[in-house]
Coordinates of C-alpha atoms and ligand atoms in Angstrom, one line a residue:
M1 CA -21.1 -136.4 172.5
G2 CA -20.8 -132.9 171.3
S3 CA -19.8 -134.1 167.9
I4 CA -22.5 -132.3 165.9
K5 CA -21.5 -128.8 165.0
V6 CA -23.0 -126.1 162.9
L7 CA -20.7 -125.6 159.9
P8 CA -18.9 -122.3 159.7
D9 CA -20.2 -120.0 156.9
T10 CA -17.0 -120.1 154.9
L11 CA -17.1 -123.9 154.7
I12 CA -20.8 -123.8 153.8
S13 CA -20.0 -121.4 151.0
Q14 CA -17.1 -123.6 149.8
I15 CA -19.4 -126.6 149.7
A16 CA -22.1 -124.5 147.8
A17 CA -19.4 -123.3 145.5
G18 CA -19.1 -126.9 144.2
E19 CA -22.7 -126.5 142.9
V20 CA -22.7 -123.0 141.7
V21 CA -19.1 -122.6 140.4
D22 CA -17.5 -125.8 139.2
R23 CA -15.1 -124.2 136.7
P24 CA -14.0 -120.7 135.5
A25 CA -16.8 -120.6 132.9
S26 CA -19.4 -120.8 135.6
V27 CA -17.8 -117.9 137.4
V28 CA -18.0 -115.8 134.2
K29 CA -21.6 -116.8 133.8
E30 CA -22.5 -115.7 137.3
L31 CA -20.6 -112.4 137.0
L32 CA -22.1 -111.5 133.6
E33 CA -25.6 -112.3 134.8
N34 CA -25.1 -110.0 137.7
S35 CA -23.9 -107.3 135.4
I36 CA -27.0 -107.7 133.2
D37 CA -29.3 -107.7 136.3
A38 CA -27.6 -104.5 137.2
G39 CA -28.8 -102.9 134.0
A40 CA -25.4 -102.8 132.3
T41 CA -25.4 -101.8 128.6
H42 CA -21.7 -102.9 128.3
C43 CA -19.7 -105.7 129.8
S44 CA -16.1 -106.6 129.2
V45 CA -14.6 -109.9 130.2
E46 CA -10.9 -110.3 130.5
I47 CA -9.4 -113.8 131.0
E48 CA -5.9 -115.0 131.7
Q49 CA -4.8 -118.6 131.5
G50 CA -8.3 -120.0 130.8
G51 CA -9.6 -118.1 133.9
M52 CA -7.4 -120.1 136.3
K53 CA -5.2 -117.1 136.8
L54 CA -7.6 -114.2 136.3
I55 CA -11.2 -113.5 135.5
A56 CA -12.2 -109.8 135.3
V57 CA -15.7 -108.7 134.5
R58 CA -16.4 -104.9 134.2
D59 CA -19.8 -103.4 133.7
N60 CA -21.5 -100.0 133.5
G61 CA -24.5 -101.1 135.5
C62 CA -26.1 -99.5 138.5
G63 CA -23.2 -100.2 140.9
M64 CA -23.6 -100.6 144.7
D65 CA -23.3 -98.3 147.7
A66 CA -20.9 -99.3 150.5
L67 CA -23.5 -101.1 152.5
D68 CA -24.8 -103.2 149.5
A69 CA -21.2 -103.9 148.5
Q70 CA -20.5 -105.5 151.8
M71 CA -23.8 -107.3 151.9
A72 CA -23.3 -108.7 148.4
F73 CA -20.7 -111.2 149.7
A74 CA -23.0 -112.5 152.5
R75 CA -24.6 -115.9 151.8
H76 CA -28.2 -115.7 150.6
A77 CA -27.8 -111.9 150.2
T78 CA -29.8 -110.8 147.2
S79 CA -31.5 -107.6 146.1
K80 CA -33.6 -109.5 143.7
I81 CA -36.3 -111.2 145.7
S82 CA -37.7 -110.8 149.1
Q83 CA -40.6 -113.2 149.4
F84 CA -41.6 -116.6 148.0
D85 CA -44.2 -115.1 145.7
D86 CA -41.4 -113.3 143.8
L87 CA -40.0 -116.6 142.8
Q88 CA -43.1 -117.3 140.7
K89 CA -42.5 -114.4 138.3
I90 CA -38.8 -113.8 138.4
E91 CA -37.3 -111.8 135.6
S92 CA -33.7 -111.4 136.8
Y93 CA -31.0 -113.9 136.3
G94 CA -29.9 -114.2 139.9
F95 CA -32.0 -114.7 142.9
R96 CA -30.3 -117.2 145.1
G97 CA -27.8 -114.7 146.5
E98 CA -25.1 -117.4 146.5
A99 CA -22.7 -116.7 143.7
L100 CA -20.6 -113.9 145.1
A101 CA -20.3 -115.6 148.5
A102 CA -19.4 -118.9 146.8
I103 CA -16.8 -117.4 144.4
A104 CA -15.2 -115.3 147.3
S105 CA -14.9 -118.4 149.3
V106 CA -12.7 -120.2 146.8
A107 CA -10.6 -117.4 145.3
I108 CA -9.1 -114.0 145.8
V109 CA -11.9 -111.6 144.8
S110 CA -11.6 -107.8 144.6
M111 CA -14.7 -105.8 143.8
R112 CA -14.7 -102.1 142.9
T113 CA -18.1 -100.5 142.5
R114 CA -19.6 -97.0 142.4
M115 CA -23.2 -95.8 141.8
K116 CA -23.5 -93.2 139.1
D117 CA -24.3 -90.3 141.4
A118 CA -21.9 -91.2 144.2
D119 CA -18.8 -89.2 144.7
S120 CA -16.7 -92.2 145.5
G121 CA -16.8 -95.9 145.2
I122 CA -15.7 -98.7 147.4
E123 CA -13.1 -101.5 147.0
I124 CA -13.6 -104.8 148.9
V125 CA -11.2 -107.7 148.8
Y126 CA -12.0 -111.2 149.9
K127 CA -9.6 -114.1 150.1
G128 CA -10.7 -117.6 150.7
G129 CA -14.0 -116.4 152.2
K130 CA -12.3 -113.9 154.5
L131 CA -12.6 -110.1 154.3
E132 CA -9.1 -108.8 153.6
S133 CA -9.7 -105.1 153.1
E134 CA -12.4 -102.5 152.5
N135 CA -11.6 -99.0 151.3
A136 CA -13.1 -96.0 149.6
A137 CA -11.9 -96.0 146.1
G138 CA -12.1 -93.9 143.0
C139 CA -13.5 -95.9 140.1
P140 CA -15.8 -95.6 137.1
A141 CA -19.6 -95.9 137.6
G142 CA -20.6 -99.6 137.6
T143 CA -18.9 -102.6 139.0
E144 CA -15.7 -104.4 138.4
I145 CA -15.0 -107.8 139.8
V146 CA -11.6 -109.5 139.5
V147 CA -11.3 -113.1 140.5
R148 CA -7.7 -114.4 140.9
N149 CA -6.4 -117.8 141.6
L150 CA -9.7 -119.6 141.4
F151 CA -10.0 -122.7 143.6
F152 CA -6.7 -121.9 145.4
A153 CA -8.6 -122.5 148.6
T154 CA -10.0 -125.9 147.4
P155 CA -7.2 -127.8 145.7
A156 CA -9.3 -130.9 145.2
R157 CA -11.6 -128.9 142.9
K158 CA -8.7 -127.3 141.1
K159 CA -7.5 -130.7 140.1
F160 CA -10.6 -131.2 138.1
L161 CA -9.8 -128.3 135.8
K162 CA -8.8 -129.2 132.3
S163 CA -6.3 -127.5 130.0
E164 CA -6.2 -123.7 129.6
T165 CA -7.7 -124.1 126.1
T166 CA -10.5 -126.3 127.3
E167 CA -11.4 -124.0 130.2
F168 CA -11.3 -121.0 127.9
S169 CA -13.5 -122.6 125.3
H170 CA -16.1 -123.1 128.0
I171 CA -15.8 -119.4 128.9
A172 CA -16.2 -118.4 125.2
A173 CA -19.3 -120.6 125.0
V174 CA -20.8 -118.9 128.1
V175 CA -20.1 -115.4 126.7
S176 CA -21.6 -116.4 123.4
H177 CA -24.8 -117.6 125.1
V178 CA -25.1 -114.5 127.2
A179 CA -24.3 -112.2 124.2
L180 CA -27.0 -113.9 122.1
A181 CA -29.5 -113.7 125.0
N182 CA -28.9 -110.0 125.6
Q183 CA -28.7 -108.5 122.2
G184 CA -29.0 -105.0 123.5
V185 CA -26.0 -105.2 125.7
G186 CA -22.4 -104.8 124.3
F187 CA -19.8 -107.5 125.1
E188 CA -16.1 -107.8 124.8
L189 CA -14.0 -110.9 125.6
K190 CA -10.3 -111.0 125.8
H191 CA -8.0 -114.0 126.5
N192 CA -4.4 -113.4 127.4
G193 CA -4.6 -109.9 126.1
K194 CA -6.1 -110.8 122.7
A195 CA -9.6 -109.7 121.7
V196 CA -11.7 -112.9 121.0
L197 CA -15.2 -111.5 120.7
Q198 CA -16.5 -108.0 120.1
A199 CA -20.2 -107.3 120.0
P200 CA -21.3 -103.6 120.2
A201 CA -24.4 -102.6 122.2
A202 CA -27.8 -102.4 120.5
Q203 CA -27.1 -104.6 117.5
M204 CA -29.7 -105.9 115.1
P205 CA -30.4 -109.6 115.7
E206 CA -28.7 -110.6 112.5
A207 CA -25.6 -108.6 113.3
R208 CA -25.4 -110.0 116.8
I209 CA -25.6 -113.5 115.6
A210 CA -23.0 -112.9 113.0
A211 CA -20.7 -111.3 115.6
V212 CA -21.1 -114.2 117.9
L213 CA -21.6 -117.3 115.7
G214 CA -20.0 -116.1 112.5
K215 CA -21.6 -115.2 109.2
N216 CA -21.9 -118.7 108.0
F217 CA -24.6 -119.6 110.4
L218 CA -26.9 -116.9 108.9
E219 CA -26.2 -117.9 105.4
D220 CA -27.6 -121.3 106.2
A221 CA -30.5 -120.2 108.4
L222 CA -34.1 -119.4 108.0
K223 CA -35.9 -116.8 109.9
V224 CA -38.4 -117.9 112.5
F225 CA -41.2 -115.5 113.6
F226 CA -44.3 -116.6 115.4
K227 CA -46.5 -114.4 117.6
T228 CA -49.7 -114.8 119.4
P229 CA -51.0 -112.8 122.4
S230 CA -49.4 -115.3 124.8
I231 CA -46.1 -116.3 123.1
H232 CA -43.5 -114.8 120.9
I233 CA -41.0 -117.1 119.2
H234 CA -38.3 -115.6 117.1
G235 CA -34.9 -116.3 115.8
F236 CA -33.2 -118.5 113.2
T237 CA -33.2 -122.1 112.4
G238 CA -30.8 -124.0 110.1
R239 CA -31.8 -124.7 106.5
P240 CA -32.7 -128.4 106.0
G241 CA -29.7 -130.2 104.9
M242 CA -27.5 -128.2 107.2
A243 CA -28.1 -130.4 110.2
L244 CA -25.2 -131.1 112.5
S245 CA -24.2 -134.1 114.5
S246 CA -24.3 -132.3 117.9
K247 CA -26.8 -130.3 119.9
R248 CA -24.1 -127.8 120.7
H249 CA -25.4 -125.5 118.1
Q250 CA -28.8 -125.1 119.6
Y251 CA -29.3 -121.9 121.4
L252 CA -32.5 -121.5 123.3
F253 CA -33.5 -118.4 125.3
I254 CA -36.6 -118.3 127.3
N255 CA -37.4 -114.8 128.5
R256 CA -33.7 -114.0 127.7
R257 CA -32.6 -116.8 129.9
D258 CA -30.2 -119.2 128.4
V259 CA -31.6 -122.7 128.9
S260 CA -31.5 -126.1 127.3
D261 CA -34.9 -127.7 127.2
S262 CA -35.5 -131.1 125.7
L263 CA -39.2 -130.4 125.0
V264 CA -38.3 -127.4 122.8
S265 CA -35.5 -129.3 121.1
R266 CA -37.8 -132.1 120.3
A267 CA -40.5 -129.7 119.0
V268 CA -37.9 -128.2 116.6
C269 CA -36.7 -131.6 115.5
D270 CA -40.2 -132.9 115.0
A271 CA -40.9 -129.9 112.8
Y272 CA -38.0 -130.9 110.6
G273 CA -39.4 -134.5 110.4
T274 CA -38.0 -136.2 107.3
R275 CA -36.0 -133.2 106.4
L276 CA -33.4 -134.3 109.0
P277 CA -31.1 -137.3 108.7
G278 CA -31.2 -139.9 111.4
R279 CA -28.8 -138.7 114.1
A280 CA -28.6 -135.1 113.1
Y281 CA -29.7 -131.9 115.0
P282 CA -30.7 -128.7 113.4
A283 CA -28.8 -125.6 114.5
F284 CA -30.9 -122.9 115.9
V285 CA -31.0 -119.7 117.8
L286 CA -34.5 -119.4 119.2
N287 CA -36.0 -116.9 121.6
I288 CA -39.2 -117.7 123.4
D289 CA -40.9 -114.8 125.2
I290 CA -43.8 -115.8 127.5
D291 CA -45.4 -114.6 130.6
P292 CA -42.9 -115.3 133.4
A293 CA -45.7 -116.9 135.4
E294 CA -46.0 -119.6 132.7
V295 CA -42.5 -121.0 133.2
D296 CA -40.7 -122.2 136.3
I297 CA -37.0 -121.5 136.1
N298 CA -36.2 -122.4 139.6
V299 CA -35.9 -126.1 139.0
H300 CA -32.1 -126.3 138.5
P301 CA -29.4 -124.8 140.7
R302 CA -27.7 -123.2 137.7
K303 CA -31.0 -122.4 136.2
L304 CA -30.3 -124.4 133.0
M305 CA -33.6 -126.1 132.9
V306 CA -37.2 -124.9 133.0
K307 CA -40.6 -126.3 133.6
F308 CA -43.6 -125.1 131.6
L309 CA -47.0 -124.7 133.0
E310 CA -48.5 -125.9 129.6
P311 CA -45.8 -128.0 127.9
N312 CA -48.2 -129.2 125.2
R313 CA -49.0 -125.7 124.1
I314 CA -45.3 -124.8 124.0
Y315 CA -44.5 -127.9 122.0
R316 CA -47.2 -127.1 119.5
D317 CA -46.3 -123.4 119.1
V318 CA -42.6 -124.1 118.7
S319 CA -43.2 -126.8 116.0
Q320 CA -45.6 -124.5 114.3
A321 CA -43.1 -121.7 114.3
V322 CA -40.3 -123.8 112.9
L323 CA -42.6 -125.5 110.4
Q324 CA -43.7 -122.1 109.1
A325 CA -40.1 -121.1 108.6
L326 CA -39.4 -124.3 106.8
S327 CA -42.4 -124.3 104.5
G328 CA -41.9 -120.7 103.7
F329 CA -38.4 -121.7 102.5
E330 CA -39.6 -124.6 100.6
S331 CA -42.4 -123.0 98.7
G332 CA -39.8 -120.5 97.6
V333 CA -41.4 -117.6 99.5
L334 CA -38.4 -115.3 99.6
Q335 CA -38.4 -113.8 103.0
A336 CA -37.3 -110.2 102.8
P337 CA -33.9 -109.8 104.5
R338 CA -33.6 -106.8 106.8
A339 CA -32.0 -103.9 105.1
G340 CA -28.3 -104.1 105.3
S341 CA -28.2 -107.3 107.2
G342 CA -26.4 -109.2 104.4
V343 CA -28.5 -112.2 105.0
V344 CA -29.2 -114.4 102.0
Y345 CA -32.3 -116.6 101.9
R346 CA -32.0 -119.1 99.2
Q347 CA -34.9 -120.2 97.2
A348 CA -35.6 -123.8 96.7
G349 CA -37.8 -124.8 93.8
G350 CA -40.0 -122.3 92.1
Q351 CA -43.5 -123.8 91.4
S352 CA -46.4 -124.1 93.6
V353 CA -47.1 -127.3 95.4
Q354 CA -50.5 -127.5 93.7
D355 CA -48.9 -128.3 90.3
A356 CA -47.0 -131.1 91.8
L357 CA -49.1 -134.0 90.7
E358 CA -49.8 -132.9 87.2
F359 CA -46.9 -135.1 86.3
T360 CA -47.6 -138.5 87.7
E361 CA -44.9 -140.1 85.5
A362 CA -41.6 -140.5 87.1
I363 CA -38.8 -140.3 84.8
L364 CA -38.3 -144.1 85.0
G365 CA -41.9 -144.7 84.2
G366 CA -40.9 -145.0 80.6
R367 CA -44.0 -143.3 79.2
E368 CA -44.1 -139.9 77.6
P369 CA -45.0 -137.5 80.4
A370 CA -48.3 -135.9 79.6
G371 CA -49.1 -132.2 79.9
I372 CA -45.6 -130.8 79.7
D373 CA -45.7 -127.7 77.6
P374 CA -42.4 -127.6 75.6
R375 CA -42.4 -123.8 76.1
D376 CA -42.8 -124.3 79.8
N377 CA -40.9 -121.4 81.4
S378 CA -40.5 -123.0 84.8
E379 CA -37.5 -122.3 87.0
I380 CA -35.5 -125.1 85.5
A381 CA -36.3 -124.2 81.9
R382 CA -34.7 -120.8 82.6
N383 CA -31.7 -122.3 84.1
D384 CA -29.2 -124.2 82.0
I385 CA -28.5 -127.8 82.7
I386 CA -24.8 -128.3 82.2
G387 CA -25.1 -132.0 82.4
Q388 CA -24.5 -135.0 84.5
I389 CA -21.1 -135.8 86.1
A390 CA -19.9 -139.0 87.6
D391 CA -23.2 -140.5 86.6
S392 CA -24.4 -139.1 89.9
Y393 CA -24.8 -135.4 90.0
I394 CA -26.6 -133.0 87.7
L395 CA -25.0 -129.6 87.3
V396 CA -27.1 -126.6 86.7
F397 CA -26.1 -123.0 85.9
E398 CA -28.3 -120.8 88.0
E399 CA -28.6 -117.1 88.6
E400 CA -26.9 -117.5 92.0
G401 CA -24.1 -119.8 90.8
L402 CA -23.6 -123.5 90.2
A403 CA -26.2 -125.8 91.6
I404 CA -25.1 -129.4 92.1
I405 CA -28.0 -131.8 92.5
D406 CA -27.7 -135.3 93.9
Q407 CA -29.8 -137.3 91.4
H408 CA -30.7 -140.0 93.8
A409 CA -31.7 -137.8 96.7
A410 CA -33.7 -135.6 94.3
H411 CA -35.6 -138.5 92.8
E412 CA -36.1 -140.1 96.2
R413 CA -37.9 -137.0 97.5
I414 CA -40.0 -136.7 94.4
L415 CA -41.2 -140.4 94.7
Y416 CA -41.7 -140.1 98.4
E417 CA -43.9 -137.1 98.1
K418 CA -45.9 -138.6 95.2
F419 CA -46.4 -141.9 97.0
K420 CA -47.4 -140.1 100.1
R421 CA -49.9 -137.9 98.4
Q422 CA -51.5 -140.8 96.6
A423 CA -51.7 -142.8 99.8
Q424 CA -53.3 -139.9 101.6
E425 CA -55.8 -139.4 98.9
A426 CA -56.4 -143.1 98.7
A427 CA -55.9 -142.7 94.9
P428 CA -52.9 -144.7 93.9
V429 CA -52.2 -144.8 90.2
S430 CA -51.6 -148.4 89.4
Q431 CA -50.3 -150.3 86.3
K432 CA -51.1 -154.0 85.6
L433 CA -48.0 -155.9 84.8
L434 CA -48.0 -157.9 81.6
A435 CA -45.7 -160.5 83.1
P436 CA -46.3 -160.9 86.8
V437 CA -43.2 -160.7 89.0
E438 CA -42.4 -163.5 91.3
I439 CA -40.8 -162.8 94.7
E440 CA -39.3 -165.6 96.6
C441 CA -38.9 -164.9 100.3
N442 CA -37.3 -166.7 103.2
A443 CA -39.3 -167.0 106.4
Q444 CA -38.1 -163.8 107.9
E445 CA -38.7 -161.8 104.7
S446 CA -42.1 -163.3 104.3
V447 CA -43.2 -162.1 107.7
F448 CA -42.1 -158.6 106.8
L449 CA -43.7 -158.6 103.5
K450 CA -47.0 -159.8 104.8
D451 CA -47.1 -156.9 107.3
A452 CA -46.2 -154.6 104.5
I453 CA -48.7 -155.8 101.9
P454 CA -51.7 -153.8 103.1
H455 CA -49.6 -150.6 103.0
L456 CA -48.1 -151.4 99.7
E457 CA -51.6 -152.0 98.2
R458 CA -52.5 -148.5 99.3
L459 CA -49.6 -147.3 97.1
G460 CA -50.9 -149.2 94.0
F461 CA -49.4 -152.7 94.3
E462 CA -51.4 -155.8 93.9
F463 CA -50.2 -159.1 95.3
D464 CA -51.1 -162.8 95.1
Q465 CA -49.6 -165.2 97.5
W466 CA -48.8 -168.5 95.7
S467 CA -47.5 -170.5 98.5
G468 CA -46.1 -169.7 102.0
N469 CA -43.1 -167.8 100.9
T470 CA -43.8 -167.0 97.3
F471 CA -45.5 -163.8 96.4
V472 CA -46.5 -162.5 93.0
V473 CA -46.8 -158.9 92.0
Q474 CA -49.7 -158.4 89.6
A475 CA -49.7 -154.6 89.5
C476 CA -47.5 -151.9 90.7
P477 CA -47.6 -148.1 91.1
A478 CA -47.4 -146.3 87.8
L479 CA -44.5 -144.4 89.2
L480 CA -42.3 -147.5 89.1
K481 CA -40.5 -149.0 86.3
S482 CA -41.7 -152.6 86.0
E483 CA -38.4 -154.1 84.7
N484 CA -36.7 -153.3 87.9
L485 CA -39.4 -154.6 90.2
Q486 CA -37.7 -157.7 91.4
K487 CA -34.5 -155.9 92.3
V488 CA -36.4 -153.1 93.9
F489 CA -38.3 -155.6 96.1
R490 CA -35.2 -157.5 97.1
E491 CA -33.5 -154.2 98.3
F492 CA -36.8 -153.1 99.8
L493 CA -37.0 -156.2 102.0
D494 CA -33.3 -156.1 103.0
E495 CA -33.7 -152.5 104.1
M496 CA -37.0 -153.2 105.9
I497 CA -35.4 -156.0 107.9
E498 CA -32.2 -154.1 108.6
G499 CA -34.0 -151.0 109.9
A500 CA -36.6 -153.0 111.7
N501 CA -35.8 -151.7 115.1
R502 CA -35.9 -148.1 114.0
N503 CA -38.4 -146.0 115.9
E504 CA -40.7 -145.2 113.0
I505 CA -44.2 -146.2 112.1
L506 CA -44.5 -148.9 109.5
P507 CA -46.3 -147.0 106.7
E508 CA -43.8 -144.2 107.0
R509 CA -40.9 -146.6 106.8
I510 CA -42.3 -148.4 103.9
L511 CA -42.8 -145.1 102.1
K512 CA -39.2 -144.0 102.6
T513 CA -37.7 -147.4 101.8
L514 CA -39.7 -147.8 98.6
A515 CA -38.9 -144.3 97.5
C516 CA -35.2 -144.9 98.2
K517 CA -35.1 -148.3 96.4
A518 CA -37.2 -147.2 93.4
A519 CA -35.3 -144.0 92.9
I520 CA -32.6 -143.5 90.3
K521 CA -29.3 -144.8 91.7
F522 CA -26.3 -142.8 92.4
G523 CA -24.0 -143.8 89.6
M524 CA -26.5 -144.3 86.9
R525 CA -26.3 -142.5 83.6
I526 CA -29.4 -140.7 82.5
S527 CA -30.2 -138.8 79.4
H528 CA -30.5 -135.0 79.0
E529 CA -34.2 -135.3 78.7
E530 CA -34.4 -137.3 81.9
Q531 CA -32.2 -134.8 83.7
E532 CA -34.6 -132.1 82.6
Q533 CA -37.6 -133.9 83.7
L534 CA -36.1 -134.8 87.1
L535 CA -35.4 -131.1 87.8
R536 CA -38.7 -130.0 86.6
E537 CA -40.4 -132.4 88.9
L538 CA -38.2 -131.5 91.7
S539 CA -39.2 -127.8 91.3
Q540 CA -42.8 -128.9 91.8
T541 CA -42.2 -131.2 94.8
P542 CA -42.7 -130.1 98.4
N543 CA -39.9 -130.4 100.9
S544 CA -37.5 -130.5 98.0
A545 CA -34.5 -129.2 99.9
T546 CA -33.7 -132.6 101.3
C547 CA -34.3 -136.3 100.6
P548 CA -36.7 -138.2 103.0
H549 CA -33.7 -139.1 105.2
G550 CA -32.8 -135.5 105.6
R551 CA -29.7 -135.2 103.4
P552 CA -29.5 -132.2 101.1
V553 CA -30.7 -132.6 97.6
R554 CA -28.7 -129.7 96.2
V555 CA -25.6 -127.7 97.0
V556 CA -25.1 -124.3 95.5
V557 CA -21.7 -122.9 94.9
T558 CA -22.5 -119.2 94.6
F559 CA -20.6 -116.8 92.4
S560 CA -19.6 -114.9 95.5
E561 CA -18.1 -118.0 96.9
L562 CA -16.2 -118.5 93.7
E563 CA -15.0 -115.0 93.8
R564 CA -13.7 -115.5 97.3
R565 CA -12.0 -118.7 96.4
F566 CA -10.3 -117.1 93.4
Y567 CA -9.3 -114.2 95.6
R568 CA -11.3 -111.8 93.4
R569 CA -12.7 -110.4 96.6
K570 CA -12.3 -110.9 100.3
Ligands
ADP1 P1 -27.9 -113.0 143.1 O1 -27.5 -112.6 141.8 O2 -28.5 -114.4 143.1 O3 -28.8 -112.0 143.8 P2 -25.2 -112.8 143.8 O4 -24.3 -113.4 144.9 O5 -24.7 -113.1 142.5 O6 -26.6 -113.2 144.1 O7 -25.2 -111.3 144.1 C1 -25.6 -110.7 145.3 C2 -26.1 -109.3 145.1 O8 -25.0 -108.5 144.8 C3 -27.1 -109.1 144.0 O9 -28.4 -109.4 144.4 C4 -26.9 -107.6 143.6 O10 -27.7 -106.8 144.5 C5 -25.4 -107.4 144.0 N1 -24.6 -107.4 142.8 C6 -23.8 -108.4 142.4 N2 -23.1 -108.1 141.2 C7 -23.5 -106.8 140.9 C8 -23.1 -105.9 139.8 N3 -22.3 -106.3 138.9 N4 -23.7 -104.7 139.8 C9 -24.6 -104.4 140.8 N5 -24.9 -105.2 141.8 C10 -24.4 -106.4 141.9
MG2 MG1 -26.0 -113.5 140.7

């Protein structure tokens, strides 16, 4: 009897605060987004003790008059939408009108705000959801919100906070995301009095990325630019071979809104395909601008996720955009860096893909490669091969510096691309074996081999089955060296069985495994001529930046890097 009550507003806000603000970083996010919605061109964020003691966000946005300033703290008070239809085409960050009420309910919040043309501003102080004071105040145009003693009113929540460093690192991540999403706006972040990030207003994209993520990211990134009447995708994506083991370095902005979207991440990863190692993720900063009506951002309380009207089209466009960036890079099309940006796009390989199959002989094929002009002035011929070290790497003196090539990875990619092309064209180049090679399998291996045989035949193999588990190779691809065949097959079968539960279609797995097993080993001495031929072929191979498993084929130590390391310049 009489036990059901309507909850008081402060309590409702405190409960809601659990959803909207779970840690100092989410307070910073809400405040910054409000500043940007208010049209600020500069925001400064000051933090003390990981935000647990103090969070201050100051902006030069539109400010509020006295009435709006009071209203701002009421639950579901927002200036941003007034009817349901507005939700469908929202362009501002906020719209729930919950953040300020929620923050004010769990901390001590003082807000000073003034509109540009107003003579005076107003200062309002809330403590644990209760209005403490409200006075006219002199203050600069814009809004300053200072949050002290976060969660003092909800000790249970406070207990969940981590160390000062951890909380601050979350704040730094938030500011980074917001600063990347809003490149026109200037940002400043201080922790315990020290400047941590400074990004002036109206930076060029490259300069902003360098200010936020550091210059290294750009040195390893390719430019993405894709535009149709309905979508604009732009930004940077990591060079193949620079993949990372965490998705933390993926920055996605849809209509300037910072989101994480698995569809887009997958589209990017799929575009990399074999250029990416198994559990690696490319780093990227991608902006997608589309009609706001095409995307629903109201599916998550903190607006981290989105729903697309046409997910298939988005998937296709994003992969296409990234693929273009990657293939531009691989075919050696030097993308012109913006003037003064200091961005270096490295060139991989020199020759056109068309020439690639002129040389059907792999260096282990044993035969004299036909059609190589000794005066061939290809990329490699102009560069000096220094030699092989550790029987594993080939060193090349290049214009940019010292290139170190992983001989196995390089050869693996060469073979993979040649096999693939021959299979696609159904024109395998085969060689009859003088002495057929016998392969003895156990039951398990025999099952795998039987499945693989039709695909292997498409690559130029010919098999006979002598008895249940004995197979005989009568012919093999001309790309392979016949002496090694038995060993190659043993390793091939081992690998096929070990990787059996990998989520990859059979012909692709066969292709990769065969390329890997047939390639020159890491730790095998090869002659100078063989080194030359390997590099020449590599320069004519598509996707040459990485091996089929996505590991880098070459690492370049640039002269500028050497100068830095010898302290010849900073
Ligand atoms: P929402 O952003 O969802 O509208 P908030 O609780 O974050 O809800 O803010 C409530 C309202 O307060 C906003 O709609 C806006 O009118 C006003 N406001 C908040 N912060 C600022 C600011 N920095 N500058 C100007 N107006 C602000
Ligand atoms: Mg808001």
